[in-house]
Coordinates of C-alpha atoms and ligand atoms in Angstrom, one line a residue:
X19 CA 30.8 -67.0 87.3
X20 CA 33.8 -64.6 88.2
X21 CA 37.0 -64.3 86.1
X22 CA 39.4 -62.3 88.2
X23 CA 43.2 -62.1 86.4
X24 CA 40.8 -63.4 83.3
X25 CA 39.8 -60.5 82.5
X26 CA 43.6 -58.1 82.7
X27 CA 45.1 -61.1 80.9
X28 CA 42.4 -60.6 77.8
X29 CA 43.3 -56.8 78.2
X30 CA 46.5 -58.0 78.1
X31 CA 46.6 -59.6 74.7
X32 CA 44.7 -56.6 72.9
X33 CA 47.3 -54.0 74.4
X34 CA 45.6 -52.8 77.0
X35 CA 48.5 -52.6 80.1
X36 CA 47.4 -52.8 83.9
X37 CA 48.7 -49.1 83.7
X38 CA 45.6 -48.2 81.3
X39 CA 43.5 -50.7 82.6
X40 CA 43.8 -48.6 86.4
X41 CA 43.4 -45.5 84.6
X42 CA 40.1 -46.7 83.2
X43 CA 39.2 -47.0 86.8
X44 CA 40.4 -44.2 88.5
X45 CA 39.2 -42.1 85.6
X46 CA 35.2 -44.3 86.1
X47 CA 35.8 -44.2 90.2
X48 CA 35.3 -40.2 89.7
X49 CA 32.5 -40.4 87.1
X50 CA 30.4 -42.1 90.1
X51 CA 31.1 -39.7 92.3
X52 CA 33.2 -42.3 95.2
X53 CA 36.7 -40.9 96.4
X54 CA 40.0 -42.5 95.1
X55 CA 40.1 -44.9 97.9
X56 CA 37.3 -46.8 95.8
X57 CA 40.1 -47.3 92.9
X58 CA 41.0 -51.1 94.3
X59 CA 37.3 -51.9 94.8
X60 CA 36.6 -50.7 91.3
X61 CA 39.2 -52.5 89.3
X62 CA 38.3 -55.9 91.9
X63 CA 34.6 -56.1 90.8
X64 CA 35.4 -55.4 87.7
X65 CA 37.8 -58.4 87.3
X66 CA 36.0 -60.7 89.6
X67 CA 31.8 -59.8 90.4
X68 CA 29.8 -62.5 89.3
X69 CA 28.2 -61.8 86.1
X70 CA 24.7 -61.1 85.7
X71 CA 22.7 -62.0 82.7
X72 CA 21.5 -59.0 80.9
X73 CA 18.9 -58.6 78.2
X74 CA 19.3 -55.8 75.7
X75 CA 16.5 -55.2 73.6
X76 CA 15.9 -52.4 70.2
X77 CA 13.9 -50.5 69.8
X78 CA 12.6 -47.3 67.7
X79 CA 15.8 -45.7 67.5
X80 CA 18.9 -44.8 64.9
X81 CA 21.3 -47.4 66.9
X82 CA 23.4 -44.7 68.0
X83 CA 23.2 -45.6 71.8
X84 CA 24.7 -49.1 71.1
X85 CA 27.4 -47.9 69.0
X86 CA 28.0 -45.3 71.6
X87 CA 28.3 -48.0 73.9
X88 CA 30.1 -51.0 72.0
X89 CA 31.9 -48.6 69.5
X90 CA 33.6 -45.7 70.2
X91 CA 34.4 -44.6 73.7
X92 CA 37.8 -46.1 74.4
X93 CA 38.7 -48.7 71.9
X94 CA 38.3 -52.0 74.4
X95 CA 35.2 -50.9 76.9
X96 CA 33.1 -52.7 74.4
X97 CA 35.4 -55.7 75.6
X98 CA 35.1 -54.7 78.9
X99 CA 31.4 -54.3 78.7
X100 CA 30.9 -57.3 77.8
X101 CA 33.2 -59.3 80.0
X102 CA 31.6 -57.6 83.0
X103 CA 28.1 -58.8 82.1
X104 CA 26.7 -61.8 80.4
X105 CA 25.2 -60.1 77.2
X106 CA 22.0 -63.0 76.6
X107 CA 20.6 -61.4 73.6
X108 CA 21.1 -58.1 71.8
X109 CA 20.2 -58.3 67.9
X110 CA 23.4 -56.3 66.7
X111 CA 25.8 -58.4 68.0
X112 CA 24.9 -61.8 69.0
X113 CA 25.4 -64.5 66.7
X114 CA 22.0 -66.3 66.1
X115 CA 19.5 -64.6 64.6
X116 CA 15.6 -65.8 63.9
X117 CA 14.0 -68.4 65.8
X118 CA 17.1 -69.5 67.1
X119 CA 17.9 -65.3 68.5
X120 CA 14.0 -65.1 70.2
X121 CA 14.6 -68.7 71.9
X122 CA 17.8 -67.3 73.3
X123 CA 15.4 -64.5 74.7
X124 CA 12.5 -67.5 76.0
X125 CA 15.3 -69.1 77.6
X126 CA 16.7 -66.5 79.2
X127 CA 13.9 -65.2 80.5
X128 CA 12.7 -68.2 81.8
X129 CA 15.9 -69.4 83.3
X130 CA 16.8 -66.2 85.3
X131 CA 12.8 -64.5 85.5
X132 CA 13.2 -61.7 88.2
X133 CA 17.0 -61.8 88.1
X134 CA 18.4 -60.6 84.6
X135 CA 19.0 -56.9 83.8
X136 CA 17.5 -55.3 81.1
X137 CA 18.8 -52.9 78.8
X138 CA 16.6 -51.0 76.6
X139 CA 17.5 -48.8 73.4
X140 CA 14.5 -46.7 71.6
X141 CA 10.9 -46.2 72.4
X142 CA 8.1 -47.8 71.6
X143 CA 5.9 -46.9 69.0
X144 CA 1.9 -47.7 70.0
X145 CA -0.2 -46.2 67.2
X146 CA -2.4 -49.0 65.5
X147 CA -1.5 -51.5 68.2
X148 CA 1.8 -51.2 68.0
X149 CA 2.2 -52.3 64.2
X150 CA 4.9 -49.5 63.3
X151 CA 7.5 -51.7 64.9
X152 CA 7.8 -55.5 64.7
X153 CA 10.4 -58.3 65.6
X154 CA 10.3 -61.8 64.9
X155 CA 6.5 -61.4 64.7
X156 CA 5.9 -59.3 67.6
X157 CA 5.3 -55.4 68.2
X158 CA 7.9 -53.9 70.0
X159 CA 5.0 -52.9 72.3
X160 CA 4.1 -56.9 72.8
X161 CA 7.5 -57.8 73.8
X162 CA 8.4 -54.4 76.0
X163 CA 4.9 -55.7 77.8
X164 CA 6.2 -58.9 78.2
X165 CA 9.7 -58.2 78.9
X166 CA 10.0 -55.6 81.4
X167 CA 7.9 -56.9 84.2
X168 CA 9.7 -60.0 84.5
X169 CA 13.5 -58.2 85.0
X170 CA 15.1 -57.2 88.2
X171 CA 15.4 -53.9 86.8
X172 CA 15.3 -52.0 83.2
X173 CA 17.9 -49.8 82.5
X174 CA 17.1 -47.4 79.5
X175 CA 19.8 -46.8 77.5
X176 CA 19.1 -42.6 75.5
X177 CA 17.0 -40.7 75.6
X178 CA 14.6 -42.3 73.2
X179 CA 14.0 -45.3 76.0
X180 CA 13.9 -42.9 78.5
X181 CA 11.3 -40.1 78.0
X182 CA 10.3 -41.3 73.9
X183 CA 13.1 -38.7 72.1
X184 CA 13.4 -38.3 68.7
X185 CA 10.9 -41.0 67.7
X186 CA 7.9 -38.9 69.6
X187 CA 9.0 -35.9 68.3
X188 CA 5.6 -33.7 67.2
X189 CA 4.0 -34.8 64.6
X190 CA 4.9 -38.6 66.3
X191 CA 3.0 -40.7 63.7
X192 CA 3.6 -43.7 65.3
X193 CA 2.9 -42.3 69.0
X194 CA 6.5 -43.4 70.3
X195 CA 6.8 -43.5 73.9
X196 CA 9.0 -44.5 76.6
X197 CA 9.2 -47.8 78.1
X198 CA 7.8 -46.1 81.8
X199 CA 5.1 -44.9 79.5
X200 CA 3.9 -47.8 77.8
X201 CA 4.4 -50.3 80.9
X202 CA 3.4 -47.9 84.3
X203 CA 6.5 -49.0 85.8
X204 CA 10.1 -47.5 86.5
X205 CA 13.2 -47.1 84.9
X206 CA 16.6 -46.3 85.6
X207 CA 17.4 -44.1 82.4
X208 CA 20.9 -42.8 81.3
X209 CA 19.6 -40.3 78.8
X210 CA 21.6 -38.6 75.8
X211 CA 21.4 -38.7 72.0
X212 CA 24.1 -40.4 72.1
X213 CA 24.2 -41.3 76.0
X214 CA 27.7 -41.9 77.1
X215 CA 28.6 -45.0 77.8
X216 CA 30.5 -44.7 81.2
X217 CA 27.4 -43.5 82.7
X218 CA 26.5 -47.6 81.6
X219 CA 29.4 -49.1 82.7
X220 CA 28.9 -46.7 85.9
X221 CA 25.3 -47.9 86.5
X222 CA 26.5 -51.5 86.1
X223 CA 29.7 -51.2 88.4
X224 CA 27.5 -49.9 91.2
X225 CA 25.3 -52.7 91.0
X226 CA 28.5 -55.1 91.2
X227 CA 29.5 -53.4 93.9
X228 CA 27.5 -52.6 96.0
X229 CA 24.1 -55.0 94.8
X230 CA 21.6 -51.9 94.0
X231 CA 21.1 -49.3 91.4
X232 CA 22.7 -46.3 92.1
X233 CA 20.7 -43.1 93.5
X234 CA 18.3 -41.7 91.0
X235 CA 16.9 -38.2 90.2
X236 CA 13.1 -37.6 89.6
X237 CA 13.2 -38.3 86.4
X238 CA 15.1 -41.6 86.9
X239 CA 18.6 -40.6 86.3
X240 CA 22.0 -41.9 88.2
X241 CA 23.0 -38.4 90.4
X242 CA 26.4 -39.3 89.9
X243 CA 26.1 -38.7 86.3
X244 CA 22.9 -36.2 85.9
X245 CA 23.8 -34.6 89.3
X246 CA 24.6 -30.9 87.9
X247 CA 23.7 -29.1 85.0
X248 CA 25.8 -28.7 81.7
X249 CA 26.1 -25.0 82.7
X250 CA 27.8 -25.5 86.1
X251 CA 30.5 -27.2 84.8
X252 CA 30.9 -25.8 81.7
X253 CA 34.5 -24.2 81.0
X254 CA 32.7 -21.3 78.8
X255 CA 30.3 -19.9 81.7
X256 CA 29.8 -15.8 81.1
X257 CA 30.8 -14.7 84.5
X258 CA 31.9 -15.4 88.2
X259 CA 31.4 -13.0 90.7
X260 CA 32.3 -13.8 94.5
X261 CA 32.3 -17.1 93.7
X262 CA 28.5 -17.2 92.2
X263 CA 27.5 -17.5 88.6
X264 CA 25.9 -14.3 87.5
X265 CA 24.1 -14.5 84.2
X266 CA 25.6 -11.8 82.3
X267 CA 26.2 -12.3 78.4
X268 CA 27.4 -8.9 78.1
X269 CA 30.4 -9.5 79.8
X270 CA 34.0 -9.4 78.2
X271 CA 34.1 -13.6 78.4
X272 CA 30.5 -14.0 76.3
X273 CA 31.6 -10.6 74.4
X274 CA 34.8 -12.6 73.2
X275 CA 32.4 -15.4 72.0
X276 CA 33.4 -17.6 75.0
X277 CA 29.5 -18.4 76.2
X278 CA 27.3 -19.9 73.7
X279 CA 24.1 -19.1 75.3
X280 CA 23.4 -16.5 73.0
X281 CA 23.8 -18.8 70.3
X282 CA 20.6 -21.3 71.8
X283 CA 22.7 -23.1 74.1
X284 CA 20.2 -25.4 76.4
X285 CA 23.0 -26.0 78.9
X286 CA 21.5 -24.3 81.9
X287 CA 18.3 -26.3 81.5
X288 CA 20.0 -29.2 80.7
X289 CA 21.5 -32.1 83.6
X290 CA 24.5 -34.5 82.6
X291 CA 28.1 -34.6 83.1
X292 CA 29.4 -34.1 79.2
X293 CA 31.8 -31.6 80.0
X294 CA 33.7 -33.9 82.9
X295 CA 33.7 -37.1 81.0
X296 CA 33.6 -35.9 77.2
X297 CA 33.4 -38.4 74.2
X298 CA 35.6 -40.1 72.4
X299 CA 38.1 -41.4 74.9
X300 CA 37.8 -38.1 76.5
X301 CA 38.7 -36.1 73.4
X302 CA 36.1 -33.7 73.4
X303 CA 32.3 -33.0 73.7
X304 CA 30.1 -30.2 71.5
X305 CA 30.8 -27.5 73.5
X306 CA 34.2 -27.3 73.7
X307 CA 34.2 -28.8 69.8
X308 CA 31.7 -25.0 69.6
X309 CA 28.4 -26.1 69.2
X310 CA 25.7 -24.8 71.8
X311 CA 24.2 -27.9 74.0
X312 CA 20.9 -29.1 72.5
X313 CA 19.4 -30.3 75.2
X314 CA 19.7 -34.1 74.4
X315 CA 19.5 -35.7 78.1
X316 CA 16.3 -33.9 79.1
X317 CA 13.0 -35.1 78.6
X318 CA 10.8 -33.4 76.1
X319 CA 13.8 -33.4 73.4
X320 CA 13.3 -32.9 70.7
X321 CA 10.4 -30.3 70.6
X322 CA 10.8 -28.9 73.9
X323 CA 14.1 -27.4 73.0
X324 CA 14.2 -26.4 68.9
X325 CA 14.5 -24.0 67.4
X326 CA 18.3 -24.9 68.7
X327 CA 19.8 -21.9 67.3
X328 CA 17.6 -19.4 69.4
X329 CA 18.3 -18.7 73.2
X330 CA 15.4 -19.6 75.6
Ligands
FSX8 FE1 17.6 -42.5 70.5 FE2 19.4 -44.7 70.7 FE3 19.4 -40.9 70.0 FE4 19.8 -42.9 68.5 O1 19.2 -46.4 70.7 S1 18.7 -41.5 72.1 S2 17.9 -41.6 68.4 S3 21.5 -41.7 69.5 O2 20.1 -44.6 69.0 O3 17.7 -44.3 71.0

């Protein structure tokens, strides 16, 4: 199914001008990493790739990945996300719910088996079989079993999907743990506590485009969002010195309170692209807001990087 002038025309009617609509582009052509001659071939696949049929299941988790990526970051992605993909089933939004919401998953599933994307939010918790977390009859752990071998790919949406986050944080009563965990197989993960969501709508573009995944780290992540560390780009580094970084937090910059490593920042340990893209329409993002990073995109968060107050 394609939609081509479809999709500006909807745009369109909520406000949203060709003028913002290319600036969404341009501004999501440079979060993957292409040069600006990709703008065109951006904006073209998202107005007319076929859709494919996605899957997006809960899981432990506070929901703050789907609002992330339905709610807040530029007031219409949520309507382009969802005119770029067919969204099959996702229990927040869609409109049946009991039987009638788990035979929209069957069908799905059996209709496009091997050929739907699935999106995954929270881990999964496995302590007395699974019992700590149940839907429509089923442990979370029964249906991540189920679902994930039977997708084209998984995509784990925070950090919770991706490496078990603040669910398996020590003392973990309900052993939460990733989906790669519980099912032996890979995932493309887009860590964060909240992820942001043009490292989704990133992902998803460069499977339009060009009909794979984009290139992952070791730990699974897109490059072109997880590519460099907090501290490389960050506007509040200590001290340059012929061009390199030189750790020195007793220079005039971190003296002046510029650097928060001193504070507990995790930013040199920690890989993502918060200080290009920022949050809330591009607003702002913790550090510049003056709150040390925490570490939220790496695994091991939680535990592996509290006390958050205390340097490493
Ligand atoms: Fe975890 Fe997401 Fe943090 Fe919350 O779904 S990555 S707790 S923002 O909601 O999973």
């Amino acid at each position: 199914m394609t939609h081509g002038k479809g999709l500006e025309e909807r745009l369109e009617r909520q406000g949203i001008s060709r003028r913002d609509f290319m600036k969404f582009c341009t501004a999501l052509t440079a979060t993957m990493g292409l040069s600006s001659s990709f703008v065109t071939k951006v904006a073209h696949a998202l107005a007319n790739a076929p859709r494919p049929p996605v899957v997006w299941l809960a899981m432990a988790e506070c929901t703050g990945c789907a609002e992330s990526a339905l709610r807040i970051s530029y007031p219409w992605i949520d309507e382009l996300l969802l005119d770029i993909i067919s969204m099959d089933y996702h229990e927040t939004i869609m409109a049946p719910s009991g039987a009638a919401a788990e035979k929209s998953l069957h069908d799905c599933m059996t209709k496009n088996a091997g050929k739907f994307i699935l999106i995954v939010d929270g881990s999964i918790p496995t302590a007395q079989n699974g019992a700590y977390g149940t839907v429509g009859g089923k442990t979370m752990l029964q249906i991540i079993k189920e679902v994930v071998p039977k997708a084209l790919a998984t995509i784990c949406i925070g950090t919770c999907a991706s490496y078990g986050g603040l669910p398996a944080a020590a003392p973990n009563p309900t052993e939460a743990k990733s989906v790669s965990e519980v099912t032996g197989l890979k995932t493309l993960n887009i860590p964060g506590c909240p992820p942001n969501p043009i490292n989704l709508v990133g992902t998803i573009v460069n499977y339009l485009m060009f009909g794979k995944l984009p290139a992952l780290d070791d730990k699974g992540r897109p490059l072109f969002a997880y590519g460099k560390t907090i501290h490389d780009q960050c506007p509040r580094r200590a001290h340059f010195e012929n061009g390199e970084f030189v750790t020195d937090f007793n220079s005039e910059e971190a003296r002046k309170g510029f650097c928060l490593y001193q504070v507990g920042c995790k930013g040199p340990e920690t890989y993502n692209n918060c200080p290009e893209v920022k949050f809330n329409d591009g607003t702002s993002w913790p550090i510049q807001a003056g709150h040390p990073c925490i570490g939220c995109s790496e695994p091991g968060f939680w535990d592996k990087f509290t006390p958050f107050y205390k340097s490493s």
